[in-house]
Amino acid sequence: MSSDPQRTTVYIAEDHPVFQEAVARAVTGRPDLDLVGATRDGQVALDEIRKLKPEVAVLDRGLPTLDGVDVVRAIIEDGLSTRIVMLSADSSSGLVYDVARLGVAGFLTKAATIDEICDTIAAVARGQTVLAQEIQSGLVTELRERERSARPLLTERESQVLSLIADGLSGPEIGQRLFISASTVKTHVKSVLEKLGVADRAAAVAEAMRRGLIK
């Protein structure tokens, strides 16, 4: 397969032989796309993508020997400019979120038509990001859930208590600084330990620093 510089070079890794043949035939028939290779094996795909450096690679999520997501990770780690379109029977929002973070430019379900796949390849080659319509709402929900879970767990007062612990103040000193009783300080400390999942104050400070809750 020779490469035409006026056309987008495409590599296909799809483990279903009939589906792979259909996509390959459609890509070959497009005047703007140039098929440079195809396989049904993940490790072979990675080796050939490294060698051929196609502009776009279409990867099945469930490839044998090396999973499609692992192929993506390796491509990113290698610093290759190949843009990725992932095909998957699994359209869970968690998977879509994870591969999008890795740098996948297109994600389609196996319900996509051959024309949709080719159009996505062309769009991705132009620098666009394409997500199947049916997964977009789920991805938005996933983003909101992850943003919510990433928010600080501590109340404003608990954050103040933790910051003063980090500054080396004792319980009574914290109470005096914040104008609250020693028993209230203990209640806040107990809550902080439970929320951060640690056993003592030193561990709470370390965990809070790791999460970026305090500096």
mmCIF file with all atom_site columns, C-alpha atoms in Angstrom:
data_model
loop_
_atom_site.group_PDB
_atom_site.id
_atom_site.type_symbol
_atom_site.label_atom_id
_atom_site.label_alt_id
_atom_site.label_comp_id
_atom_site.label_asym_id
_atom_site.label_entity_id
_atom_site.label_seq_id
_atom_site.pdbx_PDB_ins_code
_atom_site.Cartn_x
_atom_site.Cartn_y
_atom_site.Cartn_z
_atom_site.occupancy
_atom_site.B_iso_or_equiv
_atom_site.pdbx_formal_charge
_atom_site.auth_seq_id
_atom_site.auth_comp_id
_atom_site.auth_asym_id
_atom_site.auth_atom_id
_atom_site.pdbx_PDB_model_num
ATOM 1   C CA . MET A 1 1   ? 0.000   0.000  0.000  1.00 0.00 ? 1   MET A CA 1
ATOM 2   C CA . SER A 1 2   ? 1.672   3.242  -1.127 1.00 0.00 ? 2   SER A CA 1
ATOM 3   C CA . SER A 1 3   ? 1.061   6.516  0.665  1.00 0.00 ? 3   SER A CA 1
ATOM 4   C CA . ASP A 1 4   ? -0.271  9.558  -1.167 1.00 0.00 ? 4   ASP A CA 1
ATOM 5   C CA . PRO A 1 5   ? 0.859   12.812 0.531  1.00 0.00 ? 5   PRO A CA 1
ATOM 6   C CA . GLN A 1 6   ? -2.449  14.434 -0.443 1.00 0.00 ? 6   GLN A CA 1
ATOM 7   C CA . ARG A 1 7   ? -4.454  11.866 1.511  1.00 0.00 ? 7   ARG A CA 1
ATOM 8   C CA . THR A 1 8   ? -4.721  11.024 5.213  1.00 0.00 ? 8   THR A CA 1
ATOM 9   C CA . THR A 1 9   ? -2.792  7.857  6.039  1.00 0.00 ? 9   THR A CA 1
ATOM 10  C CA . VAL A 1 10  ? -4.886  5.413  8.060  1.00 0.00 ? 10  VAL A CA 1
ATOM 11  C CA . TYR A 1 11  ? -4.099  2.245  10.001 1.00 0.00 ? 11  TYR A CA 1
ATOM 12  C CA . ILE A 1 12  ? -6.849  -0.118 11.177 1.00 0.00 ? 12  ILE A CA 1
ATOM 13  C CA . ALA A 1 13  ? -6.664  -2.532 14.122 1.00 0.00 ? 13  ALA A CA 1
ATOM 14  C CA . GLU A 1 14  ? -9.930  -4.444 14.458 1.00 0.00 ? 14  GLU A CA 1
ATOM 15  C CA . ASP A 1 15  ? -10.245 -8.024 15.684 1.00 0.00 ? 15  ASP A CA 1
ATOM 16  C CA . HIS A 1 16  ? -13.497 -8.869 13.867 1.00 0.00 ? 16  HIS A CA 1
ATOM 17  C CA . PRO A 1 17  ? -12.458 -9.951 10.351 1.00 0.00 ? 17  PRO A CA 1
ATOM 18  C CA . VAL A 1 18  ? -15.690 -9.049 8.550  1.00 0.00 ? 18  VAL A CA 1
ATOM 19  C CA . PHE A 1 19  ? -15.963 -5.652 10.227 1.00 0.00 ? 19  PHE A CA 1
ATOM 20  C CA . GLN A 1 20  ? -12.275 -4.947 9.612  1.00 0.00 ? 20  GLN A CA 1
ATOM 21  C CA . GLU A 1 21  ? -12.675 -5.793 5.936  1.00 0.00 ? 21  GLU A CA 1
ATOM 22  C CA . ALA A 1 22  ? -15.691 -3.509 5.628  1.00 0.00 ? 22  ALA A CA 1
ATOM 23  C CA . VAL A 1 23  ? -13.890 -0.565 7.202  1.00 0.00 ? 23  VAL A CA 1
ATOM 24  C CA . ALA A 1 24  ? -10.751 -1.194 5.162  1.00 0.00 ? 24  ALA A CA 1
ATOM 25  C CA . ARG A 1 25  ? -12.760 -1.338 1.948  1.00 0.00 ? 25  ARG A CA 1
ATOM 26  C CA . ALA A 1 26  ? -14.532 1.909  2.781  1.00 0.00 ? 26  ALA A CA 1
ATOM 27  C CA . VAL A 1 27  ? -11.277 3.690  3.656  1.00 0.00 ? 27  VAL A CA 1
ATOM 28  C CA . THR A 1 28  ? -9.684  2.463  0.434  1.00 0.00 ? 28  THR A CA 1
ATOM 29  C CA . GLY A 1 29  ? -12.649 3.797  -1.515 1.00 0.00 ? 29  GLY A CA 1
ATOM 30  C CA . ARG A 1 30  ? -12.380 7.307  -0.079 1.00 0.00 ? 30  ARG A CA 1
ATOM 31  C CA . PRO A 1 31  ? -10.379 9.801  -2.167 1.00 0.00 ? 31  PRO A CA 1
ATOM 32  C CA . ASP A 1 32  ? -9.198  11.616 0.975  1.00 0.00 ? 32  ASP A CA 1
ATOM 33  C CA . LEU A 1 33  ? -8.005  8.532  2.893  1.00 0.00 ? 33  LEU A CA 1
ATOM 34  C CA . ASP A 1 34  ? -5.075  6.189  2.305  1.00 0.00 ? 34  ASP A CA 1
ATOM 35  C CA . LEU A 1 35  ? -5.030  2.804  4.042  1.00 0.00 ? 35  LEU A CA 1
ATOM 36  C CA . VAL A 1 36  ? -1.427  1.930  4.969  1.00 0.00 ? 36  VAL A CA 1
ATOM 37  C CA . GLY A 1 37  ? -2.015  -1.176 7.070  1.00 0.00 ? 37  GLY A CA 1
ATOM 38  C CA . ALA A 1 38  ? -4.453  -3.340 9.009  1.00 0.00 ? 38  ALA A CA 1
ATOM 39  C CA . THR A 1 39  ? -4.311  -6.071 11.645 1.00 0.00 ? 39  THR A CA 1
ATOM 40  C CA . ARG A 1 40  ? -6.432  -7.955 14.166 1.00 0.00 ? 40  ARG A CA 1
ATOM 41  C CA . ASP A 1 41  ? -3.695  -8.021 16.832 1.00 0.00 ? 41  ASP A CA 1
ATOM 42  C CA . GLY A 1 42  ? -2.877  -5.305 19.364 1.00 0.00 ? 42  GLY A CA 1
ATOM 43  C CA . GLN A 1 43  ? 0.870   -5.882 19.593 1.00 0.00 ? 43  GLN A CA 1
ATOM 44  C CA . VAL A 1 44  ? 1.202   -6.041 15.814 1.00 0.00 ? 44  VAL A CA 1
ATOM 45  C CA . ALA A 1 45  ? -0.794  -2.815 15.595 1.00 0.00 ? 45  ALA A CA 1
ATOM 46  C CA . LEU A 1 46  ? 1.560   -1.026 17.965 1.00 0.00 ? 46  LEU A CA 1
ATOM 47  C CA . ASP A 1 47  ? 4.657   -2.283 16.157 1.00 0.00 ? 47  ASP A CA 1
ATOM 48  C CA . GLU A 1 48  ? 3.336   -1.229 12.754 1.00 0.00 ? 48  GLU A CA 1
ATOM 49  C CA . ILE A 1 49  ? 2.033   2.147  13.954 1.00 0.00 ? 49  ILE A CA 1
ATOM 50  C CA . ARG A 1 50  ? 5.490   2.856  15.346 1.00 0.00 ? 50  ARG A CA 1
ATOM 51  C CA . LYS A 1 51  ? 6.984   1.934  11.977 1.00 0.00 ? 51  LYS A CA 1
ATOM 52  C CA . LEU A 1 52  ? 4.433   3.463  9.590  1.00 0.00 ? 52  LEU A CA 1
ATOM 53  C CA . LYS A 1 53  ? 3.461   6.511  11.690 1.00 0.00 ? 53  LYS A CA 1
ATOM 54  C CA . PRO A 1 54  ? -0.022  6.879  10.163 1.00 0.00 ? 54  PRO A CA 1
ATOM 55  C CA . GLU A 1 55  ? -1.844  10.154 10.671 1.00 0.00 ? 55  GLU A CA 1
ATOM 56  C CA . VAL A 1 56  ? -4.882  8.324  12.094 1.00 0.00 ? 56  VAL A CA 1
ATOM 57  C CA . ALA A 1 57  ? -5.169  4.885  13.691 1.00 0.00 ? 57  ALA A CA 1
ATOM 58  C CA . VAL A 1 58  ? -8.538  3.186  14.189 1.00 0.00 ? 58  VAL A CA 1
ATOM 59  C CA . LEU A 1 59  ? -8.268  0.901  17.222 1.00 0.00 ? 59  LEU A CA 1
ATOM 60  C CA . ASP A 1 60  ? -10.698 -1.678 18.513 1.00 0.00 ? 60  ASP A CA 1
ATOM 61  C CA . ARG A 1 61  ? -10.985 -1.529 22.301 1.00 0.00 ? 61  ARG A CA 1
ATOM 62  C CA . GLY A 1 62  ? -10.854 -5.325 22.652 1.00 0.00 ? 62  GLY A CA 1
ATOM 63  C CA . LEU A 1 63  ? -7.769  -6.301 20.651 1.00 0.00 ? 63  LEU A CA 1
ATOM 64  C CA . PRO A 1 64  ? -5.986  -9.566 21.528 1.00 0.00 ? 64  PRO A CA 1
ATOM 65  C CA . THR A 1 65  ? -2.399  -9.718 22.909 1.00 0.00 ? 65  THR A CA 1
ATOM 66  C CA . LEU A 1 66  ? -2.448  -5.991 23.659 1.00 0.00 ? 66  LEU A CA 1
ATOM 67  C CA . ASP A 1 67  ? -5.618  -4.154 24.605 1.00 0.00 ? 67  ASP A CA 1
ATOM 68  C CA . GLY A 1 68  ? -6.610  -1.114 22.546 1.00 0.00 ? 68  GLY A CA 1
ATOM 69  C CA . VAL A 1 69  ? -6.260  1.186  25.553 1.00 0.00 ? 69  VAL A CA 1
ATOM 70  C CA . ASP A 1 70  ? -2.745  -0.135 26.163 1.00 0.00 ? 70  ASP A CA 1
ATOM 71  C CA . VAL A 1 71  ? -1.891  0.562  22.530 1.00 0.00 ? 71  VAL A CA 1
ATOM 72  C CA . VAL A 1 72  ? -3.097  4.150  23.022 1.00 0.00 ? 72  VAL A CA 1
ATOM 73  C CA . ARG A 1 73  ? -0.951  4.539  26.137 1.00 0.00 ? 73  ARG A CA 1
ATOM 74  C CA . ALA A 1 74  ? 2.122   3.293  24.288 1.00 0.00 ? 74  ALA A CA 1
ATOM 75  C CA . ILE A 1 75  ? 1.486   5.636  21.349 1.00 0.00 ? 75  ILE A CA 1
ATOM 76  C CA . ILE A 1 76  ? 1.170   8.597  23.709 1.00 0.00 ? 76  ILE A CA 1
ATOM 77  C CA . GLU A 1 77  ? 4.269   7.590  25.687 1.00 0.00 ? 77  GLU A CA 1
ATOM 78  C CA . ASP A 1 78  ? 6.234   7.288  22.431 1.00 0.00 ? 78  ASP A CA 1
ATOM 79  C CA . GLY A 1 79  ? 5.219   10.832 21.513 1.00 0.00 ? 79  GLY A CA 1
ATOM 80  C CA . LEU A 1 80  ? 3.805   9.772  18.149 1.00 0.00 ? 80  LEU A CA 1
ATOM 81  C CA . SER A 1 81  ? 1.635   12.291 16.312 1.00 0.00 ? 81  SER A CA 1
ATOM 82  C CA . THR A 1 82  ? -0.831  9.587  15.234 1.00 0.00 ? 82  THR A CA 1
ATOM 83  C CA . ARG A 1 83  ? -4.365  10.577 16.215 1.00 0.00 ? 83  ARG A CA 1
ATOM 84  C CA . ILE A 1 84  ? -6.609  7.826  17.544 1.00 0.00 ? 84  ILE A CA 1
ATOM 85  C CA . VAL A 1 85  ? -10.177 6.811  16.788 1.00 0.00 ? 85  VAL A CA 1
ATOM 86  C CA . MET A 1 86  ? -11.339 4.115  19.198 1.00 0.00 ? 86  MET A CA 1
ATOM 87  C CA . LEU A 1 87  ? -14.119 1.644  18.398 1.00 0.00 ? 87  LEU A CA 1
ATOM 88  C CA . SER A 1 88  ? -15.726 -0.197 21.290 1.00 0.00 ? 88  SER A CA 1
ATOM 89  C CA . ALA A 1 89  ? -18.740 -2.286 22.169 1.00 0.00 ? 89  ALA A CA 1
ATOM 90  C CA . ASP A 1 90  ? -18.280 -0.874 25.675 1.00 0.00 ? 90  ASP A CA 1
ATOM 91  C CA . SER A 1 91  ? -19.564 2.687  25.663 1.00 0.00 ? 91  SER A CA 1
ATOM 92  C CA . SER A 1 92  ? -19.529 3.247  29.431 1.00 0.00 ? 92  SER A CA 1
ATOM 93  C CA . SER A 1 93  ? -18.877 6.851  30.406 1.00 0.00 ? 93  SER A CA 1
ATOM 94  C CA . GLY A 1 94  ? -15.963 5.772  32.607 1.00 0.00 ? 94  GLY A CA 1
ATOM 95  C CA . LEU A 1 95  ? -14.117 4.216  29.677 1.00 0.00 ? 95  LEU A CA 1
ATOM 96  C CA . VAL A 1 96  ? -14.818 7.187  27.411 1.00 0.00 ? 96  VAL A CA 1
ATOM 97  C CA . TYR A 1 97  ? -13.568 9.576  30.091 1.00 0.00 ? 97  TYR A CA 1
ATOM 98  C CA . ASP A 1 98  ? -10.386 7.571  30.642 1.00 0.00 ? 98  ASP A CA 1
ATOM 99  C CA . VAL A 1 99  ? -9.434  7.271  26.973 1.00 0.00 ? 99  VAL A CA 1
ATOM 100 C CA . ALA A 1 100 ? -10.316 10.913 26.308 1.00 0.00 ? 100 ALA A CA 1
ATOM 101 C CA . ARG A 1 101 ? -7.879  11.881 29.068 1.00 0.00 ? 101 ARG A CA 1
ATOM 102 C CA . LEU A 1 102 ? -5.236  9.748  27.375 1.00 0.00 ? 102 LEU A CA 1
ATOM 103 C CA . GLY A 1 103 ? -5.683  11.767 24.197 1.00 0.00 ? 103 GLY A CA 1
ATOM 104 C CA . VAL A 1 104 ? -8.041  9.732  22.032 1.00 0.00 ? 104 VAL A CA 1
ATOM 105 C CA . ALA A 1 105 ? -9.512  12.125 19.456 1.00 0.00 ? 105 ALA A CA 1
ATOM 106 C CA . GLY A 1 106 ? -12.490 10.023 18.405 1.00 0.00 ? 106 GLY A CA 1
ATOM 107 C CA . PHE A 1 107 ? -14.677 7.464  20.145 1.00 0.00 ? 107 PHE A CA 1
ATOM 108 C CA . LEU A 1 108 ? -17.380 5.495  18.337 1.00 0.00 ? 108 LEU A CA 1
ATOM 109 C CA . THR A 1 109 ? -19.459 2.527  19.361 1.00 0.00 ? 109 THR A CA 1
ATOM 110 C CA . LYS A 1 110 ? -19.616 -0.627 17.270 1.00 0.00 ? 110 LYS A CA 1
ATOM 111 C CA . ALA A 1 111 ? -23.085 0.546  16.221 1.00 0.00 ? 111 ALA A CA 1
ATOM 112 C CA . ALA A 1 112 ? -21.490 3.255  14.070 1.00 0.00 ? 112 ALA A CA 1
ATOM 113 C CA . THR A 1 113 ? -21.936 2.932  10.328 1.00 0.00 ? 113 THR A CA 1
ATOM 114 C CA . ILE A 1 114 ? -18.976 2.542  8.020  1.00 0.00 ? 114 ILE A CA 1
ATOM 115 C CA . ASP A 1 115 ? -19.609 6.038  6.637  1.00 0.00 ? 115 ASP A CA 1
ATOM 116 C CA . GLU A 1 116 ? -19.619 7.469  10.165 1.00 0.00 ? 116 GLU A CA 1
ATOM 117 C CA . ILE A 1 117 ? -16.277 5.812  10.858 1.00 0.00 ? 117 ILE A CA 1
ATOM 118 C CA . CYS A 1 118 ? -14.735 7.236  7.680  1.00 0.00 ? 118 CYS A CA 1
ATOM 119 C CA . ASP A 1 119 ? -16.163 10.689 8.352  1.00 0.00 ? 119 ASP A CA 1
ATOM 120 C CA . THR A 1 120 ? -14.757 10.544 11.891 1.00 0.00 ? 120 THR A CA 1
ATOM 121 C CA . ILE A 1 121 ? -11.319 9.574  10.565 1.00 0.00 ? 121 ILE A CA 1
ATOM 122 C CA . ALA A 1 122 ? -11.378 12.584 8.226  1.00 0.00 ? 122 ALA A CA 1
ATOM 123 C CA . ALA A 1 123 ? -12.581 14.920 10.990 1.00 0.00 ? 123 ALA A CA 1
ATOM 124 C CA . VAL A 1 124 ? -9.953  13.699 13.441 1.00 0.00 ? 124 VAL A CA 1
ATOM 125 C CA . ALA A 1 125 ? -7.258  14.195 10.790 1.00 0.00 ? 125 ALA A CA 1
ATOM 126 C CA . ARG A 1 126 ? -8.375  17.840 10.572 1.00 0.00 ? 126 ARG A CA 1
ATOM 127 C CA . GLY A 1 127 ? -7.797  18.230 14.297 1.00 0.00 ? 127 GLY A CA 1
ATOM 128 C CA . GLN A 1 128 ? -11.367 17.777 15.484 1.00 0.00 ? 128 GLN A CA 1
ATOM 129 C CA . THR A 1 129 ? -12.549 15.652 18.407 1.00 0.00 ? 129 THR A CA 1
ATOM 130 C CA . VAL A 1 130 ? -15.496 13.354 17.684 1.00 0.00 ? 130 VAL A CA 1
ATOM 131 C CA . LEU A 1 131 ? -17.614 11.495 20.233 1.00 0.00 ? 131 LEU A CA 1
ATOM 132 C CA . ALA A 1 132 ? -20.564 9.296  19.335 1.00 0.00 ? 132 ALA A CA 1
ATOM 133 C CA . GLN A 1 133 ? -23.832 11.133 19.959 1.00 0.00 ? 133 GLN A CA 1
ATOM 134 C CA . GLU A 1 134 ? -25.168 8.388  22.204 1.00 0.00 ? 134 GLU A CA 1
ATOM 135 C CA . ILE A 1 135 ? -22.304 8.668  24.719 1.00 0.00 ? 135 ILE A CA 1
ATOM 136 C CA . GLN A 1 136 ? -22.084 12.438 25.049 1.00 0.00 ? 136 GLN A CA 1
ATOM 137 C CA . SER A 1 137 ? -24.710 12.838 27.788 1.00 0.00 ? 137 SER A CA 1
ATOM 138 C CA . GLY A 1 138 ? -23.152 10.002 29.786 1.00 0.00 ? 138 GLY A CA 1
ATOM 139 C CA . LEU A 1 139 ? -19.742 11.634 29.512 1.00 0.00 ? 139 LEU A CA 1
ATOM 140 C CA . VAL A 1 140 ? -21.110 14.936 30.786 1.00 0.00 ? 140 VAL A CA 1
ATOM 141 C CA . THR A 1 141 ? -22.555 13.096 33.802 1.00 0.00 ? 141 THR A CA 1
ATOM 142 C CA . GLU A 1 142 ? -19.227 11.360 34.379 1.00 0.00 ? 142 GLU A CA 1
ATOM 143 C CA . LEU A 1 143 ? -17.377 14.678 34.287 1.00 0.00 ? 143 LEU A CA 1
ATOM 144 C CA . ARG A 1 144 ? -19.765 16.183 36.833 1.00 0.00 ? 144 ARG A CA 1
ATOM 145 C CA . GLU A 1 145 ? -19.449 13.185 39.154 1.00 0.00 ? 145 GLU A CA 1
ATOM 146 C CA . ARG A 1 146 ? -15.677 13.236 39.016 1.00 0.00 ? 146 ARG A CA 1
ATOM 147 C CA . GLU A 1 147 ? -15.578 16.970 39.576 1.00 0.00 ? 147 GLU A CA 1
ATOM 148 C CA . ARG A 1 148 ? -17.843 16.561 42.593 1.00 0.00 ? 148 ARG A CA 1
ATOM 149 C CA . SER A 1 149 ? -15.703 13.769 44.043 1.00 0.00 ? 149 SER A CA 1
ATOM 150 C CA . ALA A 1 150 ? -12.556 15.835 43.498 1.00 0.00 ? 150 ALA A CA 1
ATOM 151 C CA . ARG A 1 151 ? -13.854 18.792 45.500 1.00 0.00 ? 151 ARG A CA 1
ATOM 152 C CA . PRO A 1 152 ? -12.455 19.284 49.014 1.00 0.00 ? 152 PRO A CA 1
ATOM 153 C CA . LEU A 1 153 ? -14.315 17.171 51.532 1.00 0.00 ? 153 LEU A CA 1
ATOM 154 C CA . LEU A 1 154 ? -13.703 19.510 54.420 1.00 0.00 ? 154 LEU A CA 1
ATOM 155 C CA . THR A 1 155 ? -15.891 22.321 55.663 1.00 0.00 ? 155 THR A CA 1
ATOM 156 C CA . GLU A 1 156 ? -14.399 25.805 55.953 1.00 0.00 ? 156 GLU A CA 1
ATOM 157 C CA . ARG A 1 157 ? -13.945 25.397 59.707 1.00 0.00 ? 157 ARG A CA 1
ATOM 158 C CA . GLU A 1 158 ? -12.351 21.949 59.317 1.00 0.00 ? 158 GLU A CA 1
ATOM 159 C CA . SER A 1 159 ? -9.941  23.392 56.776 1.00 0.00 ? 159 SER A CA 1
ATOM 160 C CA . GLN A 1 160 ? -9.022  26.153 59.221 1.00 0.00 ? 160 GLN A CA 1
ATOM 161 C CA . VAL A 1 161 ? -8.404  23.617 61.998 1.00 0.00 ? 161 VAL A CA 1
ATOM 162 C CA . LEU A 1 162 ? -6.287  21.443 59.697 1.00 0.00 ? 162 LEU A CA 1
ATOM 163 C CA . SER A 1 163 ? -4.211  24.419 58.544 1.00 0.00 ? 163 SER A CA 1
ATOM 164 C CA . LEU A 1 164 ? -3.490  25.349 62.156 1.00 0.00 ? 164 LEU A CA 1
ATOM 165 C CA . ILE A 1 165 ? -2.531  21.750 62.928 1.00 0.00 ? 165 ILE A CA 1
ATOM 166 C CA . ALA A 1 166 ? -0.110  21.951 60.005 1.00 0.00 ? 166 ALA A CA 1
ATOM 167 C CA . ASP A 1 167 ? 1.313   25.146 61.550 1.00 0.00 ? 167 ASP A CA 1
ATOM 168 C CA . GLY A 1 168 ? 2.061   23.161 64.722 1.00 0.00 ? 168 GLY A CA 1
ATOM 169 C CA . LEU A 1 169 ? -0.630  24.530 66.998 1.00 0.00 ? 169 LEU A CA 1
ATOM 170 C CA . SER A 1 170 ? -2.062  22.385 69.783 1.00 0.00 ? 170 SER A CA 1
ATOM 171 C CA . GLY A 1 171 ? -5.763  21.820 70.365 1.00 0.00 ? 171 GLY A CA 1
ATOM 172 C CA . PRO A 1 172 ? -6.101  24.549 73.024 1.00 0.00 ? 172 PRO A CA 1
ATOM 173 C CA . GLU A 1 173 ? -4.103  26.983 70.847 1.00 0.00 ? 173 GLU A CA 1
ATOM 174 C CA . ILE A 1 174 ? -6.368  26.268 67.880 1.00 0.00 ? 174 ILE A CA 1
ATOM 175 C CA . GLY A 1 175 ? -9.396  26.892 70.082 1.00 0.00 ? 175 GLY A CA 1
ATOM 176 C CA . GLN A 1 176 ? -8.014  30.242 71.203 1.00 0.00 ? 176 GLN A CA 1
ATOM 177 C CA . ARG A 1 177 ? -7.140  31.254 67.647 1.00 0.00 ? 177 ARG A CA 1
ATOM 178 C CA . LEU A 1 178 ? -10.585 30.382 66.302 1.00 0.00 ? 178 LEU A CA 1
ATOM 179 C CA . PHE A 1 179 ? -12.535 31.377 69.428 1.00 0.00 ? 179 PHE A CA 1
ATOM 180 C CA . ILE A 1 180 ? -14.027 27.907 69.858 1.00 0.00 ? 180 ILE A CA 1
ATOM 181 C CA . SER A 1 181 ? -13.919 25.440 72.732 1.00 0.00 ? 181 SER A CA 1
ATOM 182 C CA . ALA A 1 182 ? -11.380 22.627 73.066 1.00 0.00 ? 182 ALA A CA 1
ATOM 183 C CA . SER A 1 183 ? -14.182 20.066 72.713 1.00 0.00 ? 183 SER A CA 1
ATOM 184 C CA . THR A 1 184 ? -15.288 21.688 69.439 1.00 0.00 ? 184 THR A CA 1
ATOM 185 C CA . VAL A 1 185 ? -11.708 21.530 68.168 1.00 0.00 ? 185 VAL A CA 1
ATOM 186 C CA . LYS A 1 186 ? -11.630 17.806 69.026 1.00 0.00 ? 186 LYS A CA 1
ATOM 187 C CA . THR A 1 187 ? -14.900 17.283 67.140 1.00 0.00 ? 187 THR A CA 1
ATOM 188 C CA . HIS A 1 188 ? -13.473 18.999 64.050 1.00 0.00 ? 188 HIS A CA 1
ATOM 189 C CA . VAL A 1 189 ? -10.233 17.019 64.267 1.00 0.00 ? 189 VAL A CA 1
ATOM 190 C CA . LYS A 1 190 ? -12.147 13.748 64.554 1.00 0.00 ? 190 LYS A CA 1
ATOM 191 C CA . SER A 1 191 ? -14.212 14.672 61.490 1.00 0.00 ? 191 SER A CA 1
ATOM 192 C CA . VAL A 1 192 ? -11.093 15.604 59.498 1.00 0.00 ? 192 VAL A CA 1
ATOM 193 C CA . LEU A 1 193 ? -9.430  12.275 60.317 1.00 0.00 ? 193 LEU A CA 1
ATOM 194 C CA . GLU A 1 194 ? -12.525 10.334 59.270 1.00 0.00 ? 194 GLU A CA 1
ATOM 195 C CA . LYS A 1 195 ? -12.973 12.253 56.015 1.00 0.00 ? 195 LYS A CA 1
ATOM 196 C CA . LEU A 1 196 ? -9.336  11.863 55.023 1.00 0.00 ? 196 LEU A CA 1
ATOM 197 C CA . GLY A 1 197 ? -9.231  8.221  56.098 1.00 0.00 ? 197 GLY A CA 1
ATOM 198 C CA . VAL A 1 198 ? -6.231  8.603  58.399 1.00 0.00 ? 198 VAL A CA 1
ATOM 199 C CA . ALA A 1 199 ? -5.514  7.780  62.048 1.00 0.00 ? 199 ALA A CA 1
ATOM 200 C CA . ASP A 1 200 ? -3.669  10.792 63.422 1.00 0.00 ? 200 ASP A CA 1
ATOM 201 C CA . ARG A 1 201 ? -2.977  14.479 62.914 1.00 0.00 ? 201 ARG A CA 1
ATOM 202 C CA . ALA A 1 202 ? 0.384   14.050 61.208 1.00 0.00 ? 202 ALA A CA 1
ATOM 203 C CA . ALA A 1 203 ? -1.149  11.668 58.666 1.00 0.00 ? 203 ALA A CA 1
ATOM 204 C CA . ALA A 1 204 ? -4.022  14.119 58.151 1.00 0.00 ? 204 ALA A CA 1
ATOM 205 C CA . VAL A 1 205 ? -1.587  16.901 57.279 1.00 0.00 ? 205 VAL A CA 1
ATOM 206 C CA . ALA A 1 206 ? 0.341   14.635 54.905 1.00 0.00 ? 206 ALA A CA 1
ATOM 207 C CA . GLU A 1 207 ? -2.817  13.426 53.165 1.00 0.00 ? 207 GLU A CA 1
ATOM 208 C CA . ALA A 1 208 ? -4.228  16.944 52.899 1.00 0.00 ? 208 ALA A CA 1
ATOM 209 C CA . MET A 1 209 ? -0.995  18.154 51.317 1.00 0.00 ? 209 MET A CA 1
ATOM 210 C CA . ARG A 1 210 ? -1.069  15.227 48.874 1.00 0.00 ? 210 ARG A CA 1
ATOM 211 C CA . ARG A 1 211 ? -4.616  16.168 47.838 1.00 0.00 ? 211 ARG A CA 1
ATOM 212 C CA . GLY A 1 212 ? -3.761  19.838 47.583 1.00 0.00 ? 212 GLY A CA 1
ATOM 213 C CA . LEU A 1 213 ? -6.141  20.811 50.385 1.00 0.00 ? 213 LEU A CA 1
ATOM 214 C CA . ILE A 1 214 ? -3.380  22.701 52.198 1.00 0.00 ? 214 ILE A CA 1
ATOM 215 C CA . LYS A 1 215 ? 0.076   23.860 51.208 1.00 0.00 ? 215 LYS A CA 1
#
